[in-house]
Tab-separated table of C-alpha atoms and ligand atoms in Angstrom:
chain	number	residue	atom	x	y	z
K	1	MET	CA	-42.436	-7.062	-28.387
K	2	ARG	CA	-38.836	-8.176	-28.046
K	3	ILE	CA	-37.783	-11.650	-26.983
K	4	LEU	CA	-34.172	-12.471	-26.233
K	5	VAL	CA	-33.230	-16.093	-26.830
K	6	ILE	CA	-30.193	-17.307	-24.907
K	7	ASN	CA	-28.789	-20.579	-26.177
K	8	GLY	CA	-27.161	-21.959	-23.055
K	9	SER	CA	-26.097	-25.191	-24.723
K	10	PRO	CA	-22.649	-25.671	-26.240
K	11	HIS	CA	-24.134	-26.448	-29.668
K	12	LYS	CA	-27.323	-26.167	-31.723
K	13	GLY	CA	-28.672	-29.585	-30.826
K	14	ASN	CA	-31.974	-31.090	-29.716
K	15	THR	CA	-32.834	-28.231	-27.384
K	16	TRP	CA	-32.082	-25.641	-30.023
K	17	ARG	CA	-34.277	-27.486	-32.542
K	18	LEU	CA	-37.165	-27.369	-30.088
K	19	THR	CA	-36.413	-23.710	-29.360
K	20	GLU	CA	-36.630	-22.900	-33.069
K	21	LYS	CA	-40.050	-24.576	-33.117
K	22	VAL	CA	-41.119	-22.407	-30.173
K	23	LYS	CA	-39.860	-19.291	-31.974
K	24	GLU	CA	-41.912	-20.285	-35.033
K	25	GLN	CA	-45.009	-20.829	-32.877
K	26	ILE	CA	-44.680	-17.392	-31.279
K	27	GLN	CA	-44.049	-15.797	-34.664
K	28	ASP	CA	-47.240	-17.455	-35.966
K	29	LEU	CA	-49.175	-15.934	-33.076
K	30	ASP	CA	-47.706	-12.485	-33.736
K	31	ASN	CA	-45.419	-11.711	-36.635
K	32	THR	CA	-44.365	-8.399	-35.081
K	33	VAL	CA	-42.427	-10.157	-32.309
K	34	GLU	CA	-38.706	-9.442	-32.663
K	35	PHE	CA	-36.245	-12.122	-31.606
K	36	GLU	CA	-32.614	-11.603	-30.749
K	37	GLU	CA	-30.324	-14.573	-30.188
K	38	ILE	CA	-27.290	-15.031	-27.989
K	39	HIS	CA	-25.333	-18.252	-28.454
K	40	LEU	CA	-23.125	-18.533	-25.375
K	41	SER	CA	-20.821	-20.968	-27.172
K	42	GLU	CA	-19.816	-18.180	-29.573
K	43	LEU	CA	-18.865	-15.712	-26.845
K	44	TYR	CA	-16.038	-17.615	-25.118
K	45	ILE	CA	-16.828	-16.088	-21.728
K	46	PRO	CA	-13.984	-16.995	-19.357
K	47	LEU	CA	-14.995	-18.987	-16.280
K	48	CYS	CA	-16.183	-17.030	-13.261
K	49	THR	CA	-13.103	-16.878	-11.025
K	50	GLY	CA	-15.044	-16.399	-7.788
K	51	CYS	CA	-13.261	-13.085	-7.084
K	52	SER	CA	-16.562	-11.721	-5.647
K	53	LEU	CA	-15.863	-8.219	-7.010
K	54	CYS	CA	-19.446	-8.175	-8.352
K	55	PHE	CA	-20.830	-8.672	-4.843
K	56	ARG	CA	-18.382	-6.335	-3.120
K	57	LYS	CA	-17.563	-3.476	-5.489
K	58	GLY	CA	-20.232	-3.865	-8.166
K	59	HIS	CA	-20.651	-6.003	-11.259
K	60	ILE	CA	-18.934	-3.445	-13.485
K	61	PHE	CA	-15.692	-4.434	-11.744
K	62	CYS	CA	-16.069	-8.059	-12.900
K	63	PRO	CA	-12.918	-8.954	-14.867
K	64	HIS	CA	-15.292	-10.330	-17.537
K	65	ASN	CA	-17.681	-7.384	-17.597
K	66	GLN	CA	-16.983	-6.810	-21.297
K	67	TYR	CA	-18.761	-10.145	-21.957
K	68	ILE	CA	-21.432	-9.947	-19.257
K	69	GLN	CA	-22.580	-6.335	-19.570
K	70	PRO	CA	-23.831	-6.672	-23.178
K	71	ILE	CA	-25.901	-9.701	-22.111
K	72	MET	CA	-27.335	-7.779	-19.164
K	73	ASP	CA	-28.139	-4.828	-21.447
K	74	LYS	CA	-29.953	-7.152	-23.851
K	75	ILE	CA	-32.010	-8.640	-21.011
K	76	GLU	CA	-32.840	-5.096	-19.892
K	77	ARG	CA	-34.054	-4.126	-23.380
K	78	CYS	CA	-36.315	-7.144	-23.988
K	79	ASP	CA	-39.767	-8.059	-22.697
K	80	GLY	CA	-39.065	-11.747	-22.229
K	81	VAL	CA	-36.148	-14.170	-22.310
K	82	ILE	CA	-36.138	-17.708	-23.637
K	83	PHE	CA	-33.405	-19.820	-22.067
K	84	ALA	CA	-32.502	-22.966	-24.029
K	85	VAL	CA	-30.548	-25.347	-21.814
K	86	SER	CA	-29.776	-29.002	-22.516
K	87	CYS	CA	-29.850	-31.521	-19.681
K	88	PHE	CA	-26.258	-32.526	-18.866
K	89	GLN	CA	-26.017	-34.869	-15.865
K	90	GLY	CA	-29.346	-33.624	-14.602
K	91	ALA	CA	-28.157	-30.003	-14.609
K	92	ILE	CA	-27.761	-27.017	-16.910
K	93	PRO	CA	-24.677	-27.201	-19.171
K	94	ALA	CA	-21.434	-25.686	-17.815
K	95	ILE	CA	-21.609	-22.871	-20.344
K	96	ALA	CA	-25.003	-21.769	-18.958
K	97	LYS	CA	-23.854	-22.256	-15.367
K	98	ASN	CA	-20.894	-19.998	-16.139
K	99	LEU	CA	-23.340	-17.269	-17.155
K	100	THR	CA	-25.493	-17.721	-14.050
K	101	ASP	CA	-22.356	-17.659	-11.848
K	102	HIS	CA	-21.373	-14.333	-13.393
K	103	LEU	CA	-24.877	-13.042	-12.638
K	104	ALA	CA	-25.176	-14.527	-9.128
K	105	PHE	CA	-24.810	-11.049	-7.608
K	106	LEU	CA	-28.339	-10.378	-8.914
K	107	LEU	CA	-29.702	-12.398	-6.006
K	108	HIS	CA	-28.218	-9.694	-3.752
K	109	ARG	CA	-29.295	-6.846	-5.998
K	110	PRO	CA	-32.255	-7.929	-8.161
K	111	ARG	CA	-33.368	-5.850	-11.115
K	112	TYR	CA	-35.409	-7.635	-13.812
K	113	PHE	CA	-38.777	-7.104	-12.140
K	114	ASP	CA	-40.783	-6.686	-15.348
K	115	LYS	CA	-39.196	-9.598	-17.240
K	116	LYS	CA	-40.669	-13.026	-17.854
K	117	ALA	CA	-38.841	-16.167	-18.911
K	118	LEU	CA	-39.487	-19.356	-20.799
K	119	ILE	CA	-37.015	-22.123	-19.965
K	120	ILE	CA	-36.662	-24.948	-22.481
K	121	SER	CA	-34.736	-28.156	-21.912
K	122	THR	CA	-34.465	-31.512	-23.639
K	123	THR	CA	-33.044	-34.640	-22.087
K	124	GLY	CA	-32.081	-38.083	-23.322
K	125	GLY	CA	-34.285	-39.801	-20.749
K	126	VAL	CA	-34.616	-38.087	-17.379
K	127	SER	CA	-34.267	-34.805	-15.479
K	128	ALA	CA	-35.300	-32.173	-18.059
K	129	ASN	CA	-37.771	-30.971	-15.437
K	130	SER	CA	-35.009	-30.660	-12.788
K	131	VAL	CA	-33.052	-28.554	-15.275
K	132	THR	CA	-35.895	-26.143	-16.059
K	133	GLN	CA	-36.905	-26.049	-12.400
K	134	SER	CA	-33.383	-25.193	-11.229
K	135	LEU	CA	-33.314	-22.141	-13.509
K	136	ALA	CA	-36.900	-21.303	-12.536
K	137	ASN	CA	-35.686	-21.270	-8.921
K	138	THR	CA	-32.807	-18.916	-9.745
K	139	LEU	CA	-34.439	-16.326	-12.024
K	140	PRO	CA	-37.073	-14.968	-9.581
K	141	GLY	CA	-34.177	-14.203	-7.211
K	142	TRP	CA	-32.812	-11.946	-9.964
K	143	GLY	CA	-36.204	-10.247	-10.075
K	144	PHE	CA	-37.835	-12.173	-12.952
K	145	ASN	CA	-41.600	-11.835	-12.573
K	146	LYS	CA	-42.661	-15.206	-13.958
K	147	CYS	CA	-41.038	-18.334	-15.403
K	148	TYR	CA	-42.628	-20.763	-17.841
K	149	GLN	CA	-41.031	-24.178	-18.301
K	150	LEU	CA	-40.884	-26.552	-21.230
K	151	PRO	CA	-39.040	-29.760	-20.257
K	152	ILE	CA	-39.058	-32.475	-22.942
K	153	VAL	CA	-37.795	-36.059	-23.020
K	154	ALA	CA	-36.184	-36.279	-26.463
K	155	LEU	CA	-34.909	-39.878	-26.273
K	156	SER	CA	-32.150	-38.901	-28.646
K	157	TRP	CA	-28.541	-37.847	-29.096
K	158	ASN	CA	-28.805	-34.844	-31.367
K	159	ASP	CA	-31.383	-36.435	-33.673
K	160	TYR	CA	-34.557	-35.220	-31.997
K	161	LYS	CA	-37.486	-34.325	-34.190
K	162	PRO	CA	-40.319	-32.865	-32.101
K	163	SER	CA	-43.309	-35.239	-32.183
K	164	GLU	CA	-46.908	-34.014	-32.662
K	165	LYS	CA	-47.442	-34.435	-28.930
K	166	HIS	CA	-44.359	-32.358	-28.096
K	167	ILE	CA	-45.331	-29.703	-30.638
K	168	LYS	CA	-48.745	-29.414	-28.978
K	169	LYS	CA	-47.184	-29.168	-25.522
K	170	ALA	CA	-44.706	-26.559	-26.776
K	171	TYR	CA	-47.536	-24.555	-28.376
K	172	LYS	CA	-49.589	-24.524	-25.181
K	173	ILE	CA	-46.645	-23.183	-23.173
K	174	SER	CA	-45.363	-20.782	-25.850
K	175	LYS	CA	-48.860	-19.344	-26.195
K	176	SER	CA	-49.233	-18.786	-22.437
K	177	PHE	CA	-45.786	-17.149	-22.387
K	178	TYR	CA	-46.663	-14.909	-25.354
K	179	ILE	CA	-50.088	-13.910	-23.973
K	180	ASP	CA	-48.545	-13.069	-20.626
K	181	LEU	CA	-45.832	-10.943	-22.251
K	182	LYS	CA	-48.410	-9.182	-24.409
K	183	SER	CA	-50.651	-8.444	-21.406
K	184	ARG	CA	-47.758	-6.742	-19.566
K	185	LYS	CA	-49.469	-7.968	-16.422
K	186	LEU	CA	-47.123	-8.190	-13.444
K	187	HIS	CA	-47.714	-11.105	-11.097
K	188	SER	CA	-47.381	-11.199	-7.347
K	189	PRO	CA	-44.039	-12.865	-6.459
K	190	LYS	CA	-43.871	-16.283	-4.823
K	191	ILE	CA	-43.409	-15.962	-1.094
K	192	GLY	CA	-39.839	-17.364	-1.164
K	193	VAL	CA	-38.687	-14.435	-3.307
K	194	LEU	CA	-39.501	-12.089	-0.430
K	195	ILE	CA	-36.788	-13.683	1.714
K	196	PRO	CA	-33.685	-12.414	-0.127
K	197	PHE	CA	-35.397	-9.115	-1.014
K	198	ASN	CA	-36.186	-8.270	2.602
K	199	LEU	CA	-33.138	-9.910	4.167
K	200	PHE	CA	-30.585	-8.112	2.009
K	201	GLN	CA	-32.496	-4.862	2.451
K	202	ALA	CA	-32.392	-5.306	6.251
K	203	MET	CA	-28.645	-5.953	6.134
K	204	TYR	CA	-27.668	-3.028	3.952
K	205	GLU	CA	-26.692	-0.493	6.637
K	206	GLU	CA	-23.993	-2.832	7.934
K	207	TYR	CA	-22.329	-2.604	4.501
K	208	ALA	CA	-22.941	1.096	3.731
K	209	PRO	CA	-20.077	3.302	2.516
K	210	GLY	CA	-17.647	4.010	5.345
K	211	THR	CA	-18.342	0.748	7.246
K	212	GLU	CA	-15.571	-1.798	7.775
K	213	TYR	CA	-16.857	-4.200	5.123
K	214	GLU	CA	-18.642	-1.859	2.767
K	215	THR	CA	-20.177	-3.444	-0.335
K	216	GLN	CA	-22.346	-2.430	-3.250
K	217	ASP	CA	-25.360	-3.851	-1.352
K	218	GLY	CA	-24.846	-1.021	1.138
K	219	VAL	CA	-25.578	1.471	-1.635
K	220	PHE	CA	-28.146	-0.461	-3.672
K	221	TRP	CA	-30.824	-1.106	-1.035
K	222	LYS	CA	-31.248	2.533	-0.023
K	223	GLN	CA	-33.730	2.955	-2.893
K	224	TYR	CA	-35.986	0.195	-1.490
K	225	VAL	CA	-36.013	1.092	2.205
K	226	GLY	CA	-39.466	0.400	3.638
K	227	MET	CA	-40.602	-1.477	0.518
K	228	ARG	CA	-41.424	-5.148	0.907
K	229	TYR	CA	-40.996	-5.718	-2.833
K	230	ALA	CA	-40.294	-3.672	-5.973
K	231	SER	CA	-42.826	-0.970	-6.846
K	232	GLY	CA	-45.547	-1.771	-9.337
K	233	ILE	CA	-45.658	-5.477	-8.408
K	234	PRO	CA	-48.866	-6.507	-6.631
K	235	LEU	CA	-48.246	-7.667	-3.073
K	236	PRO	CA	-51.187	-8.874	-0.984
K	237	ILE	CA	-51.231	-8.059	2.697
K	238	HIS	CA	-50.071	-11.501	3.913
K	239	LYS	CA	-46.950	-11.237	1.750
K	240	LYS	CA	-46.290	-7.726	3.060
K	241	VAL	CA	-46.532	-9.069	6.612
K	242	PHE	CA	-44.217	-11.968	5.744
K	243	GLY	CA	-41.721	-9.566	4.111
K	244	LYS	CA	-41.762	-7.344	7.190
K	245	LEU	CA	-41.117	-10.365	9.418
K	246	ILE	CA	-38.110	-11.361	7.319
K	247	TYR	CA	-36.920	-7.743	7.402
K	248	ARG	CA	-37.137	-7.679	11.230
K	249	ILE	CA	-35.269	-11.002	11.504
K	250	GLY	CA	-32.621	-9.585	9.157
K	251	LYS	CA	-32.319	-6.392	11.210
K	252	TYR	CA	-31.852	-8.425	14.385
K	253	LEU	CA	-29.307	-10.860	12.918
K	254	SER	CA	-27.251	-8.689	10.580
K	255	PRO	CA	-25.086	-6.878	13.202
K	256	LYS	CA	-24.230	-10.297	14.676
K	257	MET	CA	-23.325	-11.851	11.334
K	258	ILE	CA	-21.111	-9.420	9.444
K	259	VAL	CA	-19.827	-10.966	6.209
K	260	THR	CA	-16.120	-10.196	5.971
K	261	TYR	CA	-13.725	-10.153	3.045
K	262	LYS	CA	-9.984	-10.041	2.497
K	263	LYS	CA	-8.796	-6.478	1.835
M	301	FMN	C1	-22.645	-34.342	-21.394
M	301	FMN	C2	-24.028	-34.952	-21.508
M	301	FMN	C3	-24.729	-35.255	-20.355
M	301	FMN	C4	-26.006	-35.816	-20.452
M	301	FMN	N1	-26.694	-36.089	-19.299
M	301	FMN	C5	-27.912	-36.639	-19.381
M	301	FMN	C6	-28.653	-36.933	-18.196
M	301	FMN	O1	-28.246	-36.641	-17.088
M	301	FMN	N2	-29.856	-37.516	-18.310
M	301	FMN	C7	-30.373	-37.838	-19.530
M	301	FMN	O2	-31.447	-38.410	-19.559
M	301	FMN	N3	-29.731	-37.526	-20.682
M	301	FMN	C8	-28.510	-36.937	-20.627
M	301	FMN	N4	-27.841	-36.612	-21.787
M	301	FMN	C9	-28.561	-36.670	-23.073
M	301	FMN	C10	-29.069	-35.272	-23.411
M	301	FMN	O3	-29.758	-34.724	-22.300
M	301	FMN	C11	-30.016	-35.227	-24.601
M	301	FMN	O4	-29.414	-35.791	-25.721
M	301	FMN	C12	-30.448	-33.800	-24.852
M	301	FMN	O5	-31.511	-33.788	-25.770
M	301	FMN	C13	-29.297	-32.993	-25.355
M	301	FMN	O6	-29.710	-31.722	-25.744
M	301	FMN	P1	-28.853	-30.875	-26.775
M	301	FMN	O7	-28.752	-31.692	-28.030
M	301	FMN	O8	-29.593	-29.616	-26.927
M	301	FMN	O9	-27.509	-30.659	-26.122
M	301	FMN	C14	-26.583	-36.065	-21.726
M	301	FMN	C15	-25.856	-35.736	-22.873
M	301	FMN	C16	-24.597	-35.189	-22.783
M	301	FMN	C17	-23.848	-34.822	-24.044
């Protein structure tokens, strides 16, 4: 089993210390687990410029693809991803936001359907749970199958030593994450995830090659036509019906709401 650990903090501080504890706990459960680490602060990824080439032409045209593609390849190759993100002003640090901005096109063209995530955050006093929750809201839109969250109030500036209580909480969550990864079980998506999946699918013909505002979405969704969610993921009947409804709404609205771009 391979777990990718993305340090989305600008240093190895409180959150990283807790993340190392989580790594140890998982290793104790199974010493065959392989970890790979990415420290975003070492990569110097330029800021997303908002050029929208990823949405329009495809992410390989991103001017920073040389930085982003290796990260995407590593996510593709692992079973689970641990995101370590400090709480800065109640939000993920800028360095992590820069990564998620570069990957925002994944909401239009999701792919990580068999991946699961564990999101770890520490805060001085408040909002660690808003931080983990904000990433847990984003990742399913990229396809992530399940997100576990470990928000911790550290009450410290870079001097946090996980207490017994925090170690127990971390163990409970790390163990659930590990067992879920090991089981390879794929969970039914939350209903909200079906909105972008079915909406973007419904819109794709308006952006197909040869149309006035062709985009990569117009190519991508062909493979999913008629599917309410990705294959292999359990989808009970009420979610299929909901997905179909969203699809129909999308089909009705999309010709009236063409998204343009400057050529
Ligand atoms: C730029 C910055 C912003 C912060 N914002 C908050 C905040 O909004 N709420 C809070 O309770 N603590 C805040 N803190 C304290 C950190 O969340 C806390 O020290 C956390 O454990 C830092 O994790 P790290 O050492 O992994 O970066 C902030 C610290 C910094 C440096």
